[in-house]
Coordinates of C-alpha atoms and ligand atoms in Angstrom, one line a residue:
M194 CA 0.0 0.0 0.0
T195 CA 1.3 3.5 -0.8
T196 CA 1.4 6.0 2.0
T197 CA 0.7 9.7 1.3
R198 CA 1.5 12.6 3.6
D199 CA -0.5 15.8 4.0
T200 CA 1.4 18.7 2.4
R201 CA 0.4 20.9 5.4
A202 CA 2.2 19.7 8.5
H203 CA -0.4 19.0 11.2
L204 CA 1.5 18.5 14.4
A205 CA 0.4 18.0 18.0
P206 CA 3.5 19.0 20.0
V207 CA 4.1 19.0 23.7
L208 CA 3.1 22.5 24.9
V209 CA 4.7 23.7 28.1
A210 CA 4.2 27.3 29.3
G211 CA 3.2 28.4 25.8
R212 CA 6.2 26.9 24.0
A213 CA 5.9 24.0 21.6
R214 CA 8.6 21.6 22.3
P215 CA 10.2 19.3 19.7
A216 CA 9.5 15.7 20.7
P217 CA 9.7 12.4 18.8
G218 CA 6.5 11.8 17.0
A219 CA 4.0 9.1 16.0
P220 CA 1.9 9.3 12.8
V221 CA -1.9 9.9 12.9
H222 CA -3.6 8.0 10.1
N223 CA -6.9 8.8 8.3
P224 CA -9.4 6.0 9.3
A225 CA -11.1 6.4 5.9
R226 CA -7.7 5.6 4.1
H227 CA -5.1 3.7 6.0
G228 CA -2.4 4.8 3.7
E229 CA -2.9 8.5 4.4
I230 CA -0.9 10.1 7.2
V231 CA -2.7 13.2 8.3
G232 CA -0.1 14.5 10.8
E233 CA 2.1 13.6 13.7
H234 CA 1.7 13.8 17.5
A235 CA 4.5 14.0 20.1
L236 CA 5.2 11.2 22.4
A237 CA 5.5 13.0 25.7
T238 CA 7.8 11.4 28.2
E239 CA 7.5 11.4 32.0
S240 CA 10.0 14.3 32.1
D241 CA 7.8 16.3 29.6
V242 CA 4.8 15.7 31.8
D243 CA 6.8 16.8 34.9
D244 CA 7.7 20.0 33.1
A245 CA 4.1 20.6 32.0
V246 CA 2.8 20.0 35.5
R247 CA 5.4 22.3 37.1
A248 CA 4.5 25.1 34.5
A249 CA 0.8 24.7 35.5
H250 CA 1.7 24.7 39.2
A251 CA 3.8 27.9 38.7
A252 CA 0.9 29.6 36.9
F253 CA -1.8 28.6 39.4
G254 CA -1.5 31.3 42.1
R255 CA -1.8 34.3 39.7
W256 CA -4.6 32.7 37.6
A257 CA -6.6 31.9 40.8
R258 CA -6.1 35.5 42.0
L259 CA -7.5 37.0 38.8
G260 CA -11.0 36.3 40.0
P261 CA -13.9 34.6 38.1
H262 CA -15.0 37.6 36.1
E263 CA -11.6 38.4 34.7
R264 CA -11.0 34.8 33.9
A265 CA -14.4 34.7 32.2
R266 CA -13.4 37.7 30.1
L267 CA -10.3 36.0 28.9
L268 CA -12.2 32.7 28.2
R269 CA -14.8 34.7 26.1
G270 CA -12.0 36.2 24.0
A271 CA -10.6 32.8 23.3
A272 CA -14.1 31.5 22.5
D273 CA -14.5 34.2 19.9
E274 CA -11.3 33.3 18.2
L275 CA -12.0 29.6 18.3
G276 CA -15.5 30.1 16.8
G277 CA -13.8 31.4 13.7
L278 CA -11.6 28.3 13.4
T279 CA -14.4 25.7 13.6
A280 CA -15.0 25.1 9.9
E281 CA -11.4 24.5 9.1
L282 CA -10.6 22.4 12.1
A283 CA -13.7 20.3 11.6
M284 CA -12.3 19.1 8.3
L285 CA -9.0 18.2 10.1
L286 CA -11.0 16.3 12.8
T287 CA -12.9 14.3 10.2
R288 CA -9.6 13.3 8.6
E289 CA -8.1 12.1 11.8
Q290 CA -11.2 10.8 13.6
G291 CA -13.5 9.7 10.7
K292 CA -16.9 11.2 11.7
V293 CA -19.0 13.0 9.1
L294 CA -18.4 16.7 8.7
W295 CA -21.5 18.0 10.5
E296 CA -20.6 15.8 13.5
S297 CA -17.0 17.3 13.5
R298 CA -18.5 20.8 13.4
V299 CA -20.5 20.1 16.6
D300 CA -17.4 18.5 18.2
V301 CA -14.9 21.3 17.3
G302 CA -17.6 24.0 17.8
G303 CA -18.0 22.7 21.4
A304 CA -14.8 24.6 22.3
A305 CA -16.2 28.0 21.8
Y306 CA -19.7 27.0 22.9
I307 CA -18.6 25.4 26.2
L308 CA -16.1 28.2 27.0
G309 CA -18.9 30.7 26.4
Y310 CA -21.4 28.8 28.6
Y311 CA -19.0 28.5 31.5
A312 CA -17.9 32.2 31.1
G313 CA -21.6 33.0 31.7
L314 CA -21.4 31.1 35.1
A315 CA -18.7 33.4 36.6
G316 CA -21.3 34.8 39.0
E317 CA -21.7 31.4 40.6
L318 CA -18.2 31.8 42.0
D319 CA -18.7 35.3 43.3
G320 CA -18.0 35.8 47.0
D321 CA -18.9 33.4 49.8
R322 CA -22.2 32.5 51.2
I323 CA -22.8 33.4 54.8
L324 CA -24.0 30.3 56.6
R325 CA -24.4 31.9 60.0
E326 CA -24.0 35.3 61.4
D327 CA -24.7 36.4 65.0
E328 CA -23.0 38.4 67.7
R329 CA -20.5 35.7 68.3
V330 CA -19.6 34.3 64.9
T331 CA -19.8 34.8 61.2
V332 CA -19.4 31.6 59.1
H333 CA -18.5 32.0 55.4
V334 CA -18.7 29.1 53.0
G335 CA -17.1 29.4 49.6
R336 CA -15.5 27.3 46.8
R337 CA -11.8 27.4 46.0
P338 CA -9.8 26.1 43.0
M339 CA -7.9 22.8 43.6
G340 CA -4.7 23.5 41.7
V341 CA -3.3 21.7 38.7
T342 CA -5.9 19.6 37.0
G343 CA -5.0 16.8 34.6
V344 CA -7.6 16.3 31.9
I345 CA -7.4 13.0 29.9
V346 CA -9.3 12.8 26.7
P347 CA -10.7 9.9 24.5
W348 CA -10.8 9.9 20.7
N349 CA -14.5 9.7 20.0
S350 CA -15.4 13.4 20.6
P351 CA -12.0 14.8 21.5
V352 CA -12.6 18.6 21.4
Y353 CA -16.1 18.6 23.0
L354 CA -15.1 16.2 25.8
C355 CA -11.9 18.0 26.5
F356 CA -13.7 21.3 26.9
L357 CA -16.3 19.8 29.2
G358 CA -13.3 19.2 31.5
I359 CA -11.2 22.2 31.0
A360 CA -13.8 25.0 30.7
P361 CA -15.2 24.7 34.3
A362 CA -11.7 23.9 35.6
L363 CA -10.3 27.1 34.1
L364 CA -13.2 29.3 35.1
A365 CA -12.9 28.1 38.7
G366 CA -9.2 29.2 38.8
N367 CA -7.4 25.9 38.2
T368 CA -4.6 25.5 35.6
V369 CA -4.6 22.5 33.3
V370 CA -2.4 19.8 31.7
V371 CA -4.3 18.0 28.9
K372 CA -3.4 14.5 27.6
P373 CA -5.2 14.1 24.2
S374 CA -5.8 10.6 22.8
E375 CA -3.2 9.3 20.4
F376 CA -5.9 8.5 17.9
A377 CA -7.3 12.1 17.5
P378 CA -4.8 14.7 18.8
L379 CA -4.5 17.1 15.9
A380 CA -7.6 19.3 15.8
L381 CA -7.6 19.3 19.6
G382 CA -3.9 20.3 19.7
E383 CA -4.6 23.3 17.4
V384 CA -7.6 24.4 19.5
L385 CA -5.5 24.1 22.7
A386 CA -2.6 26.0 21.3
T387 CA -5.0 28.9 20.3
L388 CA -6.5 28.8 23.8
A389 CA -3.1 28.8 25.5
R390 CA -2.0 31.9 23.5
R391 CA -5.0 33.8 24.8
L392 CA -4.4 33.0 28.5
P393 CA -1.4 33.7 30.8
E394 CA 1.7 31.5 30.3
G395 CA 1.4 28.1 31.8
V396 CA -2.4 28.1 32.4
V397 CA -2.9 25.5 29.6
N398 CA -0.3 22.9 28.8
V399 CA -0.6 19.8 26.5
V400 CA 1.2 16.4 26.7
P401 CA 0.2 14.3 23.7
G402 CA 1.4 10.7 23.9
T403 CA 0.4 7.2 25.0
G404 CA -1.8 6.5 28.0
A405 CA 0.8 4.1 29.4
E406 CA 3.5 6.8 29.6
A407 CA 2.1 10.3 29.4
G408 CA -1.4 9.5 30.8
D409 CA 0.0 7.4 33.7
A410 CA 2.7 10.0 34.6
L411 CA 0.0 12.7 34.7
V412 CA -2.3 10.6 36.9
R413 CA 0.6 9.8 39.4
H414 CA 2.2 13.3 39.5
P415 CA 2.2 14.6 43.1
L416 CA 1.5 18.2 42.1
V417 CA -1.6 17.3 40.2
R418 CA -4.6 17.7 42.6
K419 CA -7.5 16.7 40.3
V420 CA -7.9 14.3 37.4
F421 CA -10.8 14.7 35.0
F422 CA -10.8 11.4 33.0
T423 CA -13.0 10.5 30.1
G424 CA -12.6 7.1 28.6
S425 CA -13.3 3.4 29.1
T426 CA -14.2 1.8 32.3
G427 CA -11.1 -0.4 32.3
T428 CA -8.8 2.6 32.0
G429 CA -10.9 4.4 34.6
R430 CA -10.0 1.7 37.1
Q431 CA -6.3 2.2 36.5
V432 CA -6.7 6.0 36.8
L433 CA -8.5 5.6 40.1
A434 CA -5.7 3.4 41.4
G435 CA -2.9 5.7 40.1
A436 CA -4.6 8.8 41.7
A437 CA -4.6 7.1 45.1
G438 CA -0.9 8.0 45.7
N439 CA -1.6 11.6 46.8
L440 CA -5.3 11.1 47.2
K441 CA -6.2 13.2 44.1
N442 CA -9.8 14.2 43.6
V443 CA -11.1 12.4 40.5
S444 CA -14.0 12.8 38.1
L445 CA -14.5 9.7 36.0
E446 CA -16.7 9.8 32.9
L447 CA -16.6 6.2 31.7
G448 CA -18.3 3.7 29.3
G449 CA -21.9 2.9 28.9
N450 CA -24.3 0.2 27.7
D451 CA -27.4 2.3 27.3
P452 CA -30.7 0.5 27.0
A453 CA -33.7 1.9 25.1
L454 CA -37.1 0.6 26.3
V455 CA -39.9 0.8 23.8
L456 CA -43.0 0.3 26.0
E457 CA -46.4 -1.1 25.0
S458 CA -47.7 2.4 25.3
A459 CA -45.3 3.6 22.5
R460 CA -46.6 4.2 19.0
V461 CA -44.1 3.0 16.4
T462 CA -43.9 6.1 14.2
D463 CA -41.4 7.2 11.6
T464 CA -40.1 9.8 14.2
L465 CA -39.5 7.1 16.8
V466 CA -37.7 4.8 14.4
R467 CA -35.6 7.6 12.9
E468 CA -34.6 8.9 16.4
L469 CA -33.5 5.4 17.5
V470 CA -31.5 5.0 14.3
R471 CA -29.7 8.3 15.1
G472 CA -29.3 7.2 18.7
V473 CA -27.4 4.0 17.7
Y474 CA -25.4 5.0 14.6
G475 CA -24.4 8.6 15.4
N476 CA -20.6 8.9 15.2
T477 CA -20.6 5.3 13.9
G478 CA -21.8 4.1 17.2
Q479 CA -18.9 5.6 19.0
V480 CA -20.6 7.8 21.6
C481 CA -20.5 6.9 25.3
F482 CA -24.3 7.4 25.6
N483 CA -25.4 6.0 22.3
V484 CA -28.2 3.4 22.5
K485 CA -26.4 0.1 22.8
R486 CA -29.4 -2.3 23.2
I487 CA -33.1 -1.9 22.4
Y488 CA -35.9 -3.7 24.3
V489 CA -39.3 -3.6 22.6
H490 CA -42.6 -4.8 24.0
R491 CA -43.7 -7.9 22.1
S492 CA -46.9 -6.3 20.8
R493 CA -44.7 -3.8 18.9
Y494 CA -41.7 -5.9 18.2
D495 CA -42.3 -7.1 14.6
D496 CA -43.5 -3.8 13.4
F497 CA -40.6 -2.0 15.1
T498 CA -37.8 -4.3 13.8
D499 CA -39.2 -4.2 10.2
R500 CA -39.3 -0.5 10.2
Y501 CA -36.0 -0.1 12.0
R502 CA -34.1 -2.3 9.5
A503 CA -35.6 -0.3 6.6
A504 CA -34.5 3.0 8.2
A505 CA -31.0 1.7 9.0
D506 CA -30.8 0.5 5.4
E507 CA -30.8 4.1 4.3
I508 CA -27.4 4.8 5.9
V509 CA -24.7 5.6 3.4
V510 CA -21.2 4.6 4.7
G511 CA -18.2 6.5 3.3
D512 CA -15.5 9.1 3.8
G513 CA -16.8 11.7 6.3
L514 CA -15.6 14.5 4.1
D515 CA -18.0 13.5 1.3
P516 CA -21.4 15.1 1.9
R517 CA -23.1 12.0 0.6
S518 CA -21.9 9.9 3.5
T519 CA -24.2 9.7 6.5
M520 CA -21.8 7.5 8.5
G521 CA -18.0 7.5 8.6
P522 CA -15.5 4.7 9.4
L523 CA -14.6 3.5 12.9
N524 CA -11.7 5.4 14.3
N525 CA -8.9 2.8 14.6
R526 CA -7.8 -0.8 14.0
D527 CA -8.4 -2.0 17.6
Q528 CA -12.0 -0.7 17.6
F529 CA -12.6 -2.1 14.1
D530 CA -11.3 -5.5 15.2
K531 CA -13.3 -5.4 18.4
V532 CA -16.6 -4.7 16.7
T533 CA -16.2 -7.1 13.8
G534 CA -15.1 -9.8 16.2
L535 CA -18.2 -9.2 18.3
I536 CA -20.4 -9.4 15.2
D537 CA -18.7 -12.7 14.0
R538 CA -19.1 -14.4 17.4
T539 CA -22.7 -13.2 17.7
R540 CA -23.4 -14.7 14.2
A541 CA -21.6 -18.0 15.1
A542 CA -23.7 -18.3 18.3
G543 CA -26.9 -18.5 16.1
A544 CA -28.3 -15.0 16.2
T545 CA -29.7 -13.4 13.1
V546 CA -27.3 -10.6 11.9
H547 CA -28.7 -8.2 9.4
E548 CA -26.1 -6.2 7.4
L549 CA -27.7 -3.1 6.1
G550 CA -26.9 0.3 4.5
R551 CA -25.0 1.1 1.4
K552 CA -21.3 1.6 0.6
L553 CA -20.7 5.0 -0.9
D554 CA -17.6 3.7 -2.8
A555 CA -17.5 -0.1 -2.8
G556 CA -14.0 0.0 -4.5
S557 CA -12.3 1.8 -1.6
F558 CA -14.4 0.4 1.2
G559 CA -11.6 -1.9 2.3
D560 CA -9.1 0.9 2.4
G561 CA -10.6 2.3 5.6
Y562 CA -12.1 1.0 8.9
F563 CA -15.6 1.1 7.3
L564 CA -18.4 -1.1 8.6
L565 CA -22.0 -1.2 7.4
P566 CA -24.7 -0.7 10.0
H567 CA -25.8 -4.0 11.6
V568 CA -29.0 -5.0 13.4
V569 CA -29.1 -8.3 15.4
T570 CA -32.3 -10.2 16.3
D571 CA -33.0 -13.7 17.7
L572 CA -30.3 -13.5 20.3
D573 CA -29.9 -14.5 23.9
P574 CA -30.5 -11.7 26.4
N575 CA -27.2 -12.6 28.0
A576 CA -25.2 -12.6 24.7
E577 CA -21.9 -10.7 24.7
L578 CA -23.4 -8.1 22.3
V579 CA -26.0 -7.3 24.9
T580 CA -23.9 -7.3 28.1
D581 CA -20.8 -5.5 26.7
E582 CA -20.3 -2.0 25.3
Q583 CA -19.8 -2.5 21.6
F584 CA -19.0 1.1 20.7
G585 CA -19.7 0.5 17.0
P586 CA -22.5 0.4 14.4
V587 CA -24.3 -2.7 15.6
V588 CA -27.3 -3.0 17.9
P589 CA -29.3 -6.0 19.4
I590 CA -33.1 -5.7 19.4
L591 CA -34.8 -7.9 22.0
P592 CA -38.5 -8.4 22.8
F593 CA -40.1 -8.3 26.3
D594 CA -43.5 -9.2 27.7
D595 CA -43.5 -7.7 31.1
E596 CA -42.4 -4.2 31.8
D597 CA -40.8 -5.0 35.2
D598 CA -38.6 -7.6 33.4
A599 CA -37.6 -4.9 30.9
V600 CA -36.5 -2.6 33.8
D601 CA -34.6 -5.5 35.4
M602 CA -32.8 -6.2 32.1
A603 CA -32.0 -2.5 31.7
N604 CA -30.5 -2.5 35.2
A605 CA -28.7 -5.9 35.0
T606 CA -25.4 -4.4 34.0
E607 CA -22.3 -3.0 35.6
F608 CA -22.8 0.2 33.5
G609 CA -25.2 3.0 34.3
L610 CA -24.6 6.0 32.0
G611 CA -27.7 6.7 30.0
A612 CA -31.0 5.1 29.1
S613 CA -34.3 6.0 27.3
V614 CA -37.9 5.2 27.7
W615 CA -40.3 5.5 24.6
S616 CA -44.0 5.9 25.3
E617 CA -47.0 8.0 24.4
D618 CA -47.9 8.1 28.1
R619 CA -45.3 10.6 29.4
D620 CA -46.3 10.2 33.1
H621 CA -45.9 6.5 32.9
A622 CA -42.6 6.9 31.1
L623 CA -41.4 9.2 33.9
D624 CA -42.3 6.5 36.5
V625 CA -40.3 3.9 34.5
A626 CA -37.4 6.3 34.1
R627 CA -37.1 6.8 37.9
R628 CA -36.5 3.0 38.3
I629 CA -33.6 2.9 35.9
Q630 CA -30.1 3.0 37.4
S631 CA -28.4 5.5 35.2
G632 CA -27.1 9.0 35.4
S633 CA -29.4 10.3 32.6
V634 CA -32.7 9.0 31.2
F635 CA -34.2 10.5 28.1
L636 CA -37.9 10.2 27.2
N637 CA -38.6 9.7 23.5
V638 CA -35.1 10.8 22.4
H639 CA -31.6 9.4 23.0
R640 CA -28.8 11.1 21.1
V641 CA -26.2 13.8 21.1
G642 CA -27.8 17.1 22.1
A643 CA -30.4 15.5 24.4
S644 CA -27.9 15.9 27.2
A645 CA -27.4 19.7 27.1
V646 CA -24.4 21.4 28.6
D647 CA -26.3 22.6 31.7
M648 CA -27.7 19.1 32.6
P649 CA -25.6 17.2 35.1
F650 CA -24.1 14.2 33.3
G651 CA -22.3 11.1 34.5
G652 CA -22.7 7.5 35.4
F653 CA -24.0 5.2 38.1
K654 CA -21.9 2.1 38.9
G655 CA -19.1 1.3 36.5
S656 CA -20.0 4.3 34.2
G657 CA -18.2 6.8 36.5
I658 CA -17.7 8.8 39.5
G659 CA -19.0 12.4 39.9
R660 CA -21.0 14.6 37.5
G661 CA -19.9 16.8 34.6
H662 CA -21.8 19.6 32.8
G663 CA -23.4 22.6 34.3
I664 CA -22.8 23.9 37.8
A665 CA -22.1 20.3 38.9
A666 CA -18.8 20.4 37.0
L667 CA -17.8 23.7 38.7
E668 CA -18.5 22.1 42.0
A669 CA -16.4 19.1 41.0
C670 CA -13.3 21.1 40.3
T671 CA -13.5 23.3 43.4
E672 CA -13.1 22.5 47.1
P673 CA -15.7 23.8 49.5
Q674 CA -14.1 25.9 52.2
T675 CA -15.6 27.0 55.6
I676 CA -14.2 30.1 57.3
A677 CA -15.4 30.6 60.9
D678 CA -14.8 34.1 62.2
W679 CA -15.4 33.7 66.0
R680 CA -15.6 37.0 67.9
D681 CA -16.6 35.6 71.2
V682 CA -15.1 32.2 72.1
S683 CA -16.2 32.3 75.8
G684 CA -18.9 29.7 75.3
L685 CA -16.8 27.2 73.4
P686 CA -16.0 23.9 75.1
G687 CA -12.7 23.9 77.0
P688 CA -10.5 21.1 78.5
G689 CA -12.2 18.6 80.7
P690 CA -14.9 16.0 80.3
A691 CA -17.0 18.2 78.0
G692 CA -14.0 19.1 75.7
D693 CA -13.9 18.8 71.9
A694 CA -14.6 15.1 71.2
R695 CA -12.0 15.1 68.4
Ligands
NAD995 P1 -9.4 4.7 26.7 O1 -9.8 4.5 28.1 O2 -8.7 3.7 25.9 O3 -8.5 6.0 26.5 C1 -8.9 7.3 27.0 C2 -7.7 8.1 27.3 O4 -7.0 7.5 28.4 C3 -6.7 8.2 26.1 O5 -6.2 9.5 26.1 C4 -5.6 7.2 26.5 O6 -4.4 7.5 26.0 C5 -5.6 7.4 28.0 N1 -5.0 6.3 28.8 C6 -5.0 5.0 28.5 N2 -4.4 4.3 29.5 C7 -4.1 5.1 30.5 C8 -3.5 5.0 31.7 N3 -3.1 3.8 32.2 N4 -3.4 6.1 32.5 C9 -3.9 7.3 32.1 N5 -4.4 7.5 30.9 C10 -4.5 6.4 30.1 O7 -10.8 5.1 25.9 P2 -11.1 5.4 24.4 O8 -11.0 4.1 23.7 O9 -10.2 6.6 24.0 O10 -12.6 6.0 24.4 C11 -13.7 5.1 24.3 C12 -14.3 4.9 25.7 O11 -14.5 6.1 26.4 C13 -15.6 4.2 25.6 O12 -15.7 3.2 26.6 C14 -16.6 5.3 25.9 O13 -17.9 4.9 26.4 C15 -15.9 6.1 26.9 N6 -16.4 7.5 26.9 C16 -17.1 7.9 28.0 C17 -17.6 9.2 28.0 C18 -18.4 9.8 29.1 O14 -18.6 11.0 29.2 N7 -18.9 9.0 30.1 C19 -17.4 10.0 26.8 C20 -16.7 9.5 25.8 C21 -16.2 8.3 25.8

């Protein structure tokens, strides 16, 4: 196979205190054409990570003292500049990540949008709350930044997910060191370099590289006080263990195996079917809270599966830069092998596997990690495809007779990220939603956009620790502090039997 290089050098360097540092690199391939190298990312070493953390540590005091409104002003300025770069960087993101262009615009556009949203929350950090005030004492309660925050990013929506971590952290007065994914570091690297230029030196630092070296060094560094990690549940476990050394605060946004429950009270309309197709195949199935399994009441099952297969059959798979494509390739070899292996084993176990959709260009289909949309029926409720997170364009559809059984099946998992309930009876759907063990439940929708930036987002069980988005994320990157100003201590307990129990 011939390898072509982009004539424009796209690089994701190590960035420490505003200076790009030459470092040995690794290629970033276009998932739509294995032979095309889109750019290179640095392989940050432990020593690069140490320098980046020290730069962030040195910048922390001044950044924290600026106050939330001045920080918000600077973040807004960066958002304005980043908004102007969205169209160009979206094309770069499609070439390194694979997703279709409109999805890349949402992803890259997230930088300006999320910065702007958090800049608007500066007032939430104004002053302290007075918990108690009387002639003896005034008690102030406020929130303080934690210090250096390590933000570790996955490849599926790299810019959007990075900014959900760094925007609240920066507004709250923390400085950051970002570890992008080795599979999609280029557009994010350019966005972060632009942001870093708009902020004081050392506030934003970047250490591209492998998880085993750069990610692990960041998680273990003693000057890092908080880790905001987004990625798989398996890696999340390692991050939690690594962060234990100096008892770092962690936010873990992990994997999901989201169920969609189509109740007897649902009407199988074109809208319902179309929404559930979007919920499964958006970003080629590579969204943490995509629908990963569909349970349909038996009275609706045949109608639903027929119409669902017909709708999925309209998907056109091809290069995300081609406007005729409605679904791009998977992002990388490991993910492609994992999903195709899962489909092969599911077929071998006797399930009915429907391969649907259309290849935009059959001749070059094998040149990328392309996979047609798949629907699987007639499978065991405990099949691997049902119990594991597939993170690809394949979905099992299972019938149920009893709604309580459907809720039990939805909850019978170590995951608990998102879920959806589909019904014409919204009150009843709300009751069912409250019984599902997941951080978000959507009624009659389940896709990107349904979890807006102001809605707390995160997982029950193995899907994570803590909540991102909205004010919840500001709280997650600040420490509550109580200041007790005693003017009269005469009544406080003294030594002796009634002394302070601690
Ligand atoms: P991953 O866990 O393989 O990698 C995520 C990041 O962690 C990458 O930057 C990687 O280099 C780094 N990493 C790997 N090993 C590390 C280690 N030992 N220490 C520190 N960092 C390490 O995940 P992925 O394949 O990039 O992303 C897909 C997964 O992420 C899916 O499971 C998906 O559901 C999940 N995800 C969750 C959310 C959410 O908000 N809950 C959002 C997007 C993706």
